[in-house]
XYZ file of C-alpha atoms in Angstrom:
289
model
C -9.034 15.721 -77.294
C -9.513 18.342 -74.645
C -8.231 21.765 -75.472
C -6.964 24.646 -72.939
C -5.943 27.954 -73.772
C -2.035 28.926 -72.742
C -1.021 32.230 -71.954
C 2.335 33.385 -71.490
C 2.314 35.943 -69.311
C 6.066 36.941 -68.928
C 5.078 38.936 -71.884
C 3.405 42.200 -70.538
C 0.165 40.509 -70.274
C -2.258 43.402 -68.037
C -4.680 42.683 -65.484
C -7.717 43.966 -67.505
C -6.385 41.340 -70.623
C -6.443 38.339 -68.263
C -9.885 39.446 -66.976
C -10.713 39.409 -70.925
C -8.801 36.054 -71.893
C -10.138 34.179 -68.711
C -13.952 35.230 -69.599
C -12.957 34.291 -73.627
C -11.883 30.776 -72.288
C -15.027 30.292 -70.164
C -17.764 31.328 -72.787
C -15.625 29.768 -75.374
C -16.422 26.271 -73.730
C -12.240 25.626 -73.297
C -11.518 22.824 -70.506
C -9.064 25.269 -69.261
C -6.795 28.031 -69.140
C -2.970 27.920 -68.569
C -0.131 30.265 -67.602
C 3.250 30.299 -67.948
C 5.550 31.017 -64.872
C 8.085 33.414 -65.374
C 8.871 36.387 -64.145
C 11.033 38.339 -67.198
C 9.738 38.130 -71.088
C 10.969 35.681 -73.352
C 9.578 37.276 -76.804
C 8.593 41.038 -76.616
C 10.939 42.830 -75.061
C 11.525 45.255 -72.517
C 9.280 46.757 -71.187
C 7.035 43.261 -70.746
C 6.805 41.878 -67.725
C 5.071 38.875 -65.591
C 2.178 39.241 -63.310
C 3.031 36.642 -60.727
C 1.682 33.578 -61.835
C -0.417 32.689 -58.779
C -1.532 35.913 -57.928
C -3.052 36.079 -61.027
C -4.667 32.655 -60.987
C -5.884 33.502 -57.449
C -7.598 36.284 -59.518
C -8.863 34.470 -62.425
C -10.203 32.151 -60.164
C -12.877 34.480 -58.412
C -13.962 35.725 -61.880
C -14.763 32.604 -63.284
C -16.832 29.396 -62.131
C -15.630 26.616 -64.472
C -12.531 26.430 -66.408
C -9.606 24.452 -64.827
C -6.654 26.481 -64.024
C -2.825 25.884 -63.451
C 0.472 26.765 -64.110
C 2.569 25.828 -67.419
C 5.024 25.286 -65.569
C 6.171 26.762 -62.191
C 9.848 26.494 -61.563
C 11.029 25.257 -57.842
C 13.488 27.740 -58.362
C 11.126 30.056 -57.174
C 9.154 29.318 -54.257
C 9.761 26.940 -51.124
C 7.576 23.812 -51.252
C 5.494 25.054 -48.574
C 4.973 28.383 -50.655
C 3.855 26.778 -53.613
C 1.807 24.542 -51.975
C -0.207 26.738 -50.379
C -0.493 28.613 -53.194
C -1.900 25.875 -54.998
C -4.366 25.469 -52.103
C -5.465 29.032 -52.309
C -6.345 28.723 -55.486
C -8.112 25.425 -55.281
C -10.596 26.835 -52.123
C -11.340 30.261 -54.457
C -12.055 28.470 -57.097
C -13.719 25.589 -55.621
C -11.454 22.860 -56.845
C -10.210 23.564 -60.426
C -6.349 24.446 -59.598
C -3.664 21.812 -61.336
C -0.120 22.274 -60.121
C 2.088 22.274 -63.603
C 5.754 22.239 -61.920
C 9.266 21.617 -63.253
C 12.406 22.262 -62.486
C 13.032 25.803 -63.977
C 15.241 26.451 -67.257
C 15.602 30.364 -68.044
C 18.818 31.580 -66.137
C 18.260 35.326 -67.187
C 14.924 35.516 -64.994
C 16.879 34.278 -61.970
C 19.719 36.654 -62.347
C 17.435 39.815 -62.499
C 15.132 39.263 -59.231
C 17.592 37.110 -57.305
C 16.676 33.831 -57.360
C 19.727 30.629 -57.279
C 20.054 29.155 -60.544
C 21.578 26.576 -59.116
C 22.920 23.478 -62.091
C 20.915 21.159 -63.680
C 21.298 18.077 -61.447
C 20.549 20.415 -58.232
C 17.372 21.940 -60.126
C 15.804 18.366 -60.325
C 17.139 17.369 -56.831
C 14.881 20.067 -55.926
C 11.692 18.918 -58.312
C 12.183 15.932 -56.204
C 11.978 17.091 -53.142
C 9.540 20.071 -53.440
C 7.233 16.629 -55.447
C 7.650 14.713 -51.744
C 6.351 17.513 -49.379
C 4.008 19.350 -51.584
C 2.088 15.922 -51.466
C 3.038 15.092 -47.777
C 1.567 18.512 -47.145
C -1.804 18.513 -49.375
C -2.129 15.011 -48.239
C -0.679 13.676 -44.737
C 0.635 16.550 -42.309
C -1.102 16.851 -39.661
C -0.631 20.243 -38.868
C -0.508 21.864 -42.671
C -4.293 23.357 -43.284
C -6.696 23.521 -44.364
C -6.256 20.715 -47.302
C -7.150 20.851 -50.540
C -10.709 21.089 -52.121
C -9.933 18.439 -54.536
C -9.432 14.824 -52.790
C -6.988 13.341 -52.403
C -4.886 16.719 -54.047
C -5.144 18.801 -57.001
C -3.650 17.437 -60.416
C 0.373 17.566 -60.573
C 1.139 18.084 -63.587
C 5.421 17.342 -64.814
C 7.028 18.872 -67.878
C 9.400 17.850 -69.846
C 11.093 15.607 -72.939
C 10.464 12.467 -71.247
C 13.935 12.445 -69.978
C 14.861 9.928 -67.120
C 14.985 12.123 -64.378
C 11.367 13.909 -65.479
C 9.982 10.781 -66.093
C 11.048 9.506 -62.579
C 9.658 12.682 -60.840
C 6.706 11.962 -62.995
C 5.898 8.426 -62.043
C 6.326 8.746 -58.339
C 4.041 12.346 -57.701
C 2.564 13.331 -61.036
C -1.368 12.323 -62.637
C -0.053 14.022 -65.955
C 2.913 14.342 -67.881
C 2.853 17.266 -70.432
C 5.855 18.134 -73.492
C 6.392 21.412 -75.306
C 6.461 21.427 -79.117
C 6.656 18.082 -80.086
C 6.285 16.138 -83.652
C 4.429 13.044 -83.950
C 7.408 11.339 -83.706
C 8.521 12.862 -80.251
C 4.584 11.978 -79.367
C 5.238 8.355 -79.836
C 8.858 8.276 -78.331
C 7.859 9.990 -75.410
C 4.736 8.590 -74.646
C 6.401 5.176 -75.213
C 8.877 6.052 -72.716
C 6.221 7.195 -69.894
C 4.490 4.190 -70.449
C 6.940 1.634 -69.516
C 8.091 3.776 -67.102
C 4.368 3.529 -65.667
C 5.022 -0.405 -66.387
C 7.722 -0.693 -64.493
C 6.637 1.010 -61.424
C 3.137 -1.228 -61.428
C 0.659 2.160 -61.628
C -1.566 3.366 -64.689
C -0.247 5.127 -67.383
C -0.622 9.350 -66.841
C -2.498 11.156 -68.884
C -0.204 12.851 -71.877
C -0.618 16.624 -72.906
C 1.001 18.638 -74.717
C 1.889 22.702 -74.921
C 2.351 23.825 -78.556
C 1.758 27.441 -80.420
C -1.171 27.730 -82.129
C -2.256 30.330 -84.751
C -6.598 29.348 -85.675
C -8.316 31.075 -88.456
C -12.603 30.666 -89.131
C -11.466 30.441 -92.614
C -8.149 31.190 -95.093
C -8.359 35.195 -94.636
C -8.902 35.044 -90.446
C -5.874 32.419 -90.664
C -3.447 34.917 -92.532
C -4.643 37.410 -90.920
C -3.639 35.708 -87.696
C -0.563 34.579 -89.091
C 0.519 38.198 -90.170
C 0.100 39.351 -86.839
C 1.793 36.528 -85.560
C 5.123 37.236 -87.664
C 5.168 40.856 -86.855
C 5.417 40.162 -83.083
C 7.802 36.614 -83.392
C 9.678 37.328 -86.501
C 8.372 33.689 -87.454
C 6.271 32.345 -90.043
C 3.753 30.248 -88.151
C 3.659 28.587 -84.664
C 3.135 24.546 -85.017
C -0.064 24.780 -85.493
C -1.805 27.058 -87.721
C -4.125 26.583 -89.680
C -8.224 27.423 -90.255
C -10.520 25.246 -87.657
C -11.270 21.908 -90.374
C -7.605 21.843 -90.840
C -5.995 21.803 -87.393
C -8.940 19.752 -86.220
C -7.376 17.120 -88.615
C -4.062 17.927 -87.291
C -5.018 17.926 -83.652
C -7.251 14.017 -84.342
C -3.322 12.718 -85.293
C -1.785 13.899 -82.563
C -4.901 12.469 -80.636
C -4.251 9.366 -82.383
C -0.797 8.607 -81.207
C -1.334 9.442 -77.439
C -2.669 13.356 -76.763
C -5.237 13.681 -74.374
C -5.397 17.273 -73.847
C -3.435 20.020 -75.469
C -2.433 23.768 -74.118
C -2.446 25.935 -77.237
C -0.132 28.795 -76.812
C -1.777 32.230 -78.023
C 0.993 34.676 -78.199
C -0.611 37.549 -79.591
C -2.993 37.701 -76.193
C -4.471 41.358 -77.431
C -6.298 39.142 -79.566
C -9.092 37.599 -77.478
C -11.669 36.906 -80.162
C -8.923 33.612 -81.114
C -9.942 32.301 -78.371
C -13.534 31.554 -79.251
C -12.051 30.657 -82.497
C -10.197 27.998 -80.426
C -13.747 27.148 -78.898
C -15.084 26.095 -82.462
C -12.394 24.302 -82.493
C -12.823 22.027 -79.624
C -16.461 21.866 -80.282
C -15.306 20.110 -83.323
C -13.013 17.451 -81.620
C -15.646 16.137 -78.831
């Protein structure tokens, strides 16, 4: 299983942090790191904030030279196709072909309220994953007059989120290479994963490639892991994230979700002041190759 550091950056996450995290991720030997795409916290607080989400991969990626990076997800709510497109394409020439587009179709109505953007209902939101799906590809791909293209041939990775719900799993089928599901059991693994692959079936392509986006609190040993876990509580008013645990034991976590379907997983880091996790998260992956 490949592993990928996710950062949520609606809360207060500084410039000078992701400059630390997206070094952290590279020397850790991570496959990747991940943002969220929101513009108003979720967890802290005012006064955190968001960082645009692009801007700051646009960033990341002329700091670093290998790590993949992408969005976890980006709403259409937010952007025009055409904006997010060639956002994605910025990216992908500054970093010389490591962007992946994570998209969905948006879900926290607070964010929209405060800088403006149409809400819009449920049915209209994935109308719109639809559509913005269709002409990001038609422009990364076949417009004639949209450049320059894309680094990566034929496009960058599109990656769709979601519970494996008809309407994701559609979206996902006809545009997507990956299909990625927050916080799921073993059980939802299987379900889902189930569901994709008929899906996949059905429509006579491959099967995508199945991630998931989970929190994650590693420990070297028992005293880093409650350590961890203590700071962890005192920001979420939670006990542990999924996943917590010292490196042997959610390596034998992580091999049973591998077993049942996970290819890749984006481990949420919440408390992001604390960048030496992350090379605990490297030992980790080190272990699962």
């Amino acid at each position: 299983m490949r592993l990928c550091l996710m950062i949520e950056g609606q809360e207060g996450v500084t410039w000078p942090q992701w400059v630390a995290l997206a070094r952290a991720t590279e020397d850790a030997g991570l496959e990747g790191l991940f943002r969220s795409d929101h513009y108003r916290q979720i967890v802290r607080g005012e006064p955190a904030g968001s960082l645009d989400a692009w801007a700051t991969l646009a960033g990341i990626a002329a700091i670093t030279e290998r790590i993949r990076l992408g969005t976890m997800v980006s709403p259409v709510t937010f952007r025009p196709a055409s904006v997010l497109a060639k956002n994605t394409v910025t990216v992908d020439h500054i970093s010389n072909g490591r962007v992946e587009l994570g998209i969905g179709a948006g879900w926290y109505e607070a964010e929209h309220e405060t800088y403006g953007f149409d809400f819009r209902t449920t049915k209209e939101r994935l109308d719109e994953l639809d559509r913005q799906l269709d002409e990001i590809t038609r422009q990364w791909t076949e417009a004639p007059d949209a450049w320059p293209k894309p680094v990566q041939q034929p496009r960058p990775p599109i990656i769709v989120g979601g519970r494996a719900k008809p309407r994701t799993v559609r979206a996902a089928i006809a545009h997507a290479d990956e299909y990625n599901t927050v916080f799921p059991t073993l059980e939802d693994i299987r379900e889902r994963k189930a569901t994709l692959d008929a899906a996949a079936e059905q429509a006579g392509r491959e099967p995508l490639r199945f991630s998931m986006m989970t929190g994650c609190v590693a420990g070297l040993d028992a005293a880093d892991r409650d350590r961890r876990l203590a700071a962890y509580k005192d920001l979420t008013g939670n006990d542990a994230p999924p996943l917590a645990g010292t490196i042997d034991e959610l390596a034998d976590r992580l091999r049973e979700f591998e077993a049942v379907g996970v290819e890749r997983a984006m481990l949420q880091h919440l408390v992001h002041e604390d960048v030496e996790m992350v090379h605990v998260l490297g030992e980790l992956a080190a272990r699962l190759r």
